[in-house]
PDB file of C-alpha atoms in Angstrom:
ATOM      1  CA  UNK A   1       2.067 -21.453   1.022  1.00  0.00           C
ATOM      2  CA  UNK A   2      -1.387 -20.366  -0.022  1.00  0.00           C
ATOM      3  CA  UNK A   3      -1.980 -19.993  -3.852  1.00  0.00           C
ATOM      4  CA  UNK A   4      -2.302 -16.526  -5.428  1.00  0.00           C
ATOM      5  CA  UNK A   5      -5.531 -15.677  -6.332  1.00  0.00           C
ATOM      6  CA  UNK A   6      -5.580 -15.038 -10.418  1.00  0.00           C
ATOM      7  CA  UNK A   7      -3.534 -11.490 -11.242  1.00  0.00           C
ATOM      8  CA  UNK A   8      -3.030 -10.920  -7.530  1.00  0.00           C
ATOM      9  CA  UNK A   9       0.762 -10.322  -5.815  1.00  0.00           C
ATOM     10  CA  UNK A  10       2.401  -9.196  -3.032  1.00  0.00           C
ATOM     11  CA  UNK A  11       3.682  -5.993  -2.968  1.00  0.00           C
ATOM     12  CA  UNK A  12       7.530  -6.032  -1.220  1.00  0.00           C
ATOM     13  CA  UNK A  13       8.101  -2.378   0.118  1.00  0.00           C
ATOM     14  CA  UNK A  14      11.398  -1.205   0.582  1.00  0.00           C
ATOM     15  CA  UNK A  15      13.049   1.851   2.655  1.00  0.00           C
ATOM     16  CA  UNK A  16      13.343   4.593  -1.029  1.00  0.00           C
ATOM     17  CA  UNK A  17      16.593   5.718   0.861  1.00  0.00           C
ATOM     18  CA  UNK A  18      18.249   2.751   2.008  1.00  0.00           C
ATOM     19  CA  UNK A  19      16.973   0.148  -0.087  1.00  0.00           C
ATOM     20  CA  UNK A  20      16.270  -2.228   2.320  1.00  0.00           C
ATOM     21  CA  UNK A  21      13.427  -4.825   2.548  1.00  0.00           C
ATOM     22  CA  UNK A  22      10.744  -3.676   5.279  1.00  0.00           C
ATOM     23  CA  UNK A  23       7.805  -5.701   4.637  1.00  0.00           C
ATOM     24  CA  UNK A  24       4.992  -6.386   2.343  1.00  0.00           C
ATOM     25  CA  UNK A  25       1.818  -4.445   2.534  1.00  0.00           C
ATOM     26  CA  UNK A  26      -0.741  -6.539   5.096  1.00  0.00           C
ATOM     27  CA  UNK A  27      -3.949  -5.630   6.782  1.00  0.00           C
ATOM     28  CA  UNK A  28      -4.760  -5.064  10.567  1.00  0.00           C
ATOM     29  CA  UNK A  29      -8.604  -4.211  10.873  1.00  0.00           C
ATOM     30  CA  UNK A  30      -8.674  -2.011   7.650  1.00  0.00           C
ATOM     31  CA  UNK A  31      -5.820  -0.699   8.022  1.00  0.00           C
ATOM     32  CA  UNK A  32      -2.717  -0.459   5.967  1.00  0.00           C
ATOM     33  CA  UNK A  33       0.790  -2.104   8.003  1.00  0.00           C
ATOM     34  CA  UNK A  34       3.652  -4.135   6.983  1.00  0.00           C
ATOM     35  CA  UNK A  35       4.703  -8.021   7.966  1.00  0.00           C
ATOM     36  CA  UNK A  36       8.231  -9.169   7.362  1.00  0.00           C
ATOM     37  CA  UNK A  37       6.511 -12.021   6.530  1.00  0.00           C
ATOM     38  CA  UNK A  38       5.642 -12.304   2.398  1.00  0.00           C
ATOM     39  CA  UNK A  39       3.013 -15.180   3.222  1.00  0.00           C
ATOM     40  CA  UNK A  40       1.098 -13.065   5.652  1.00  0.00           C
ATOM     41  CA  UNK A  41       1.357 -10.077   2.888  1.00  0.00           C
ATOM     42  CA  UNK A  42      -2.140  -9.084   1.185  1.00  0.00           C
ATOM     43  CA  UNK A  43      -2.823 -10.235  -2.290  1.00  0.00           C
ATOM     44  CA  UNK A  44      -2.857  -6.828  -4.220  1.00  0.00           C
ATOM     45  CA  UNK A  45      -3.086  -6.486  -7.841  1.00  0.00           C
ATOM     46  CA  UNK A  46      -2.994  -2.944  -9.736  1.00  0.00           C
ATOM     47  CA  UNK A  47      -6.730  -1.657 -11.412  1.00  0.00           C
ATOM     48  CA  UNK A  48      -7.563   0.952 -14.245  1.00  0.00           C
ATOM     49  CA  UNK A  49     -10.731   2.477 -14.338  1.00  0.00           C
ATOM     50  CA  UNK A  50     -11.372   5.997 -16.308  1.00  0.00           C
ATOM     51  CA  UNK A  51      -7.487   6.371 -16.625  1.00  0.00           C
ATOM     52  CA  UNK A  52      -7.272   6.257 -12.858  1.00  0.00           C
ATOM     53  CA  UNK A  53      -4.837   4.030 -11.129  1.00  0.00           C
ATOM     54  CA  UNK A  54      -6.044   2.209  -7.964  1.00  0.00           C
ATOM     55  CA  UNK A  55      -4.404  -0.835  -6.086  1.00  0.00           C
ATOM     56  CA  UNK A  56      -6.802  -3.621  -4.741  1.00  0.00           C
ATOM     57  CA  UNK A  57      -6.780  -6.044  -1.862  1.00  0.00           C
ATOM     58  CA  UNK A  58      -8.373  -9.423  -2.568  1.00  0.00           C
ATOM     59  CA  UNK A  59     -10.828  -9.447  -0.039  1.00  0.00           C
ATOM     60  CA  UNK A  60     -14.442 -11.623   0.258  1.00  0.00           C
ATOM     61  CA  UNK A  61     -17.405 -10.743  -0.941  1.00  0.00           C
ATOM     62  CA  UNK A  62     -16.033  -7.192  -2.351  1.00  0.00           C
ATOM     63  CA  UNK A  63     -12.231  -6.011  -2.751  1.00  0.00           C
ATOM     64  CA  UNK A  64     -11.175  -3.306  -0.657  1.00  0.00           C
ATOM     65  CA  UNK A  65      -9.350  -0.342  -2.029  1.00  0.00           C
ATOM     66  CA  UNK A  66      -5.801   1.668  -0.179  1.00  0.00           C
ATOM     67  CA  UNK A  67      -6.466   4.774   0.539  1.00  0.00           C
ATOM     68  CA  UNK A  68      -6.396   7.603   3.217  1.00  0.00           C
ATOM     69  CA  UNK A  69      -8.225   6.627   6.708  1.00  0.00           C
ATOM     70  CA  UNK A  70      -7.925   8.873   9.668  1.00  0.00           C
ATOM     71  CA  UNK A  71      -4.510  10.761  11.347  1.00  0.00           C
ATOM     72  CA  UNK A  72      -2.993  10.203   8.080  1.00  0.00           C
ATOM     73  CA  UNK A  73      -2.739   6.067   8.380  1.00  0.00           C
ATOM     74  CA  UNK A  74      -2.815   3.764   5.179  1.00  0.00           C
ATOM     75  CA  UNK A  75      -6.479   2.121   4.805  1.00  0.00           C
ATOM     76  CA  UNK A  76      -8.389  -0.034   2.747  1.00  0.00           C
ATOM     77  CA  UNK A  77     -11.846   1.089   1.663  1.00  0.00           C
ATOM     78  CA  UNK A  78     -14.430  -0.434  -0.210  1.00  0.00           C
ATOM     79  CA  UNK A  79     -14.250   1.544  -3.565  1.00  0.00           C
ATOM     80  CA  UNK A  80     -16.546   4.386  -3.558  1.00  0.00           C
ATOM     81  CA  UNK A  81     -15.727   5.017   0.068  1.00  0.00           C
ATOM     82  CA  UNK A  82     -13.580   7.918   1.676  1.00  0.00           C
ATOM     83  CA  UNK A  83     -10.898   5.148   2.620  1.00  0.00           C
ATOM     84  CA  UNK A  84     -10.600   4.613  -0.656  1.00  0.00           C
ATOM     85  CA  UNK A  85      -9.008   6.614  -3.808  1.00  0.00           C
ATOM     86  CA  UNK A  86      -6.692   7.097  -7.073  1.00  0.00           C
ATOM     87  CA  UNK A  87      -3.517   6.510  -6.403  1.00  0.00           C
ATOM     88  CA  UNK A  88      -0.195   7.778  -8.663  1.00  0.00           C
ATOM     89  CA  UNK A  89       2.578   4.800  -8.995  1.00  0.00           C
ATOM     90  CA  UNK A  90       5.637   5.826 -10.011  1.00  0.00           C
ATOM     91  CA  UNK A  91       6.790   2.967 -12.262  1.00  0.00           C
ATOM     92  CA  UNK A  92      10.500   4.908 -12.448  1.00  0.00           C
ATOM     93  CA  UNK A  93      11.284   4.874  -8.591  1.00  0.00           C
ATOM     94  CA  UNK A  94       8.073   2.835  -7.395  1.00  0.00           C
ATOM     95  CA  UNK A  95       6.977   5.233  -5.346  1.00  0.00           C
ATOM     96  CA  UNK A  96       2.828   5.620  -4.244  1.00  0.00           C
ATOM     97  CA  UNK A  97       1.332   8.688  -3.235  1.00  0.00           C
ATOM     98  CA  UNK A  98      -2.219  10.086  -2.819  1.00  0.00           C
ATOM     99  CA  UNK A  99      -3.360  11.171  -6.513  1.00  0.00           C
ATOM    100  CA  UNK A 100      -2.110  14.676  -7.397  1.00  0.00           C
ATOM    101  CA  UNK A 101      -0.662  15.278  -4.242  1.00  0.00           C
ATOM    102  CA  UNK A 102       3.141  14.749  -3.103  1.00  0.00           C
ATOM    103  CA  UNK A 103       1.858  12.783  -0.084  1.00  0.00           C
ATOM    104  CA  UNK A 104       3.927   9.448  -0.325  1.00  0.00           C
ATOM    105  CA  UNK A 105       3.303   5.776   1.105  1.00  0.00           C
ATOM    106  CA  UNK A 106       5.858   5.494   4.044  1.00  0.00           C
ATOM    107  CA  UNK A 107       6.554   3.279   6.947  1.00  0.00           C
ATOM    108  CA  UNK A 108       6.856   1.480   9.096  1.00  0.00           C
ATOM    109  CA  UNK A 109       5.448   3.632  11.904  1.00  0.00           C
ATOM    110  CA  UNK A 110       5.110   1.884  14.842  1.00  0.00           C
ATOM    111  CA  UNK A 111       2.626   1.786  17.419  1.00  0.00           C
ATOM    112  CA  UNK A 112       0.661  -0.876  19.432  1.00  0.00           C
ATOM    113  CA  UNK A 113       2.637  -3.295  18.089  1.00  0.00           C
ATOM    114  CA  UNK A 114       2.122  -2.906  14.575  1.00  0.00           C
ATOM    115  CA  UNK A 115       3.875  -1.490  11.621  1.00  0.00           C
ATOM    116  CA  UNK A 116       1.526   0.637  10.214  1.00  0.00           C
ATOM    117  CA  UNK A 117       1.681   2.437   6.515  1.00  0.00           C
ATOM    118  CA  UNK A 118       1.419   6.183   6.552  1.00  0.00           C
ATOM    119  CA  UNK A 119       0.937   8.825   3.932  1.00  0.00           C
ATOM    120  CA  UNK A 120       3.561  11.963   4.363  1.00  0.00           C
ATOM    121  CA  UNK A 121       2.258  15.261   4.788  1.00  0.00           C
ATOM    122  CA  UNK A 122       2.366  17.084   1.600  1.00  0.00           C
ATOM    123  CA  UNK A 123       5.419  18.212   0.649  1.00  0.00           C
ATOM    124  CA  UNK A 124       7.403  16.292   3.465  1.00  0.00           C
ATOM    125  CA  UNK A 125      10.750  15.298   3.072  1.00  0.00           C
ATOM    126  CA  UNK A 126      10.234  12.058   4.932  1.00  0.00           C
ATOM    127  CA  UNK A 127      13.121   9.186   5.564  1.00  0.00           C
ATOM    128  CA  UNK A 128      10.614   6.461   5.320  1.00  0.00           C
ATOM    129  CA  UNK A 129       9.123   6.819   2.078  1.00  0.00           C
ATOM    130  CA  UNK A 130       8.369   3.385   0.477  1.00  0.00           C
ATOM    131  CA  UNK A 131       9.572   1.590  -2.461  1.00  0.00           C
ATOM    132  CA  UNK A 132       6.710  -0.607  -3.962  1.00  0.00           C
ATOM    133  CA  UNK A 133       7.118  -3.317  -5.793  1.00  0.00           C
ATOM    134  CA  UNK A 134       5.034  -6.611  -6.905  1.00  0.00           C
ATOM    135  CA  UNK A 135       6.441  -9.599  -6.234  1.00  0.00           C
ATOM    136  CA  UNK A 136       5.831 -13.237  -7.097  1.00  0.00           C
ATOM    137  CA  UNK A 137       5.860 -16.001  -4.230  1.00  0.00           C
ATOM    138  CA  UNK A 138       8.422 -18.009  -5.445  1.00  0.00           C
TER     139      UNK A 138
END
């Protein structure tokens, strides 16, 4: 099992509704999808910068940022970058969504033979919204 990096987790996403495990947030080319597998999960770690809230990837030379890429999919940007932005974590029901919007985290949507992370449309009453929540590897 590879060692976490220091203040870096994985981040175990659950089905809001149903509780139930569907993967930890991974990478596939920049974008945002979910492995069953916590070992393959990214190391993530929460960061605060001019009362923003942001969640970081551990990724060489410069971490990369989740945010919005195109058609709605999860990405990670390099901060500073459209792919990239402030997030709002709900601590209460561990919900992410796009800052002041109502555009949630959800997933998995699959396609290609991934599970990709989404964001809802705003104001979307969507099944798949995720539950995020850091997690140690033990």
């Amino acid at each position: 099992m590879g060692e976490a990096p220091s203040g870096y987790h994985k981040l175990e996403c659950r089905n809001f509704n149903t509780k139930q495990v569907v993967g930890y947030l991974a990478s596939n080319n920049n974008y945002v999808t979910l492995t069953s597998d916590k070992e393959n999960g990214a190391w993530v770690q929460w960061r605060y910068k001019d009362n923003l809230t942001y969640l970081a990837k551990d990724t060489t030379p410069n971490d990369r940022f989740l945010g919005l890429a195109e058609q709605g999919y999860g990405g990670w940007g390099l901060q500073g970058t459209e792919w990239s932005g402030p997030l709002d974590y709900d601590g209460d029901n561990h919900t992410i969504a796009l800052r002041g919007t109502t555009r949630y985290l959800y997933g998995p949507y699959e396609t290609l033979g991934k599970a990709y992370a989404c964001w809802s449309e705003e104001g979307e009453k969507n099944s798949n919204i995720l539950r995020c929540e850091m997690v140690d590897m033990g």
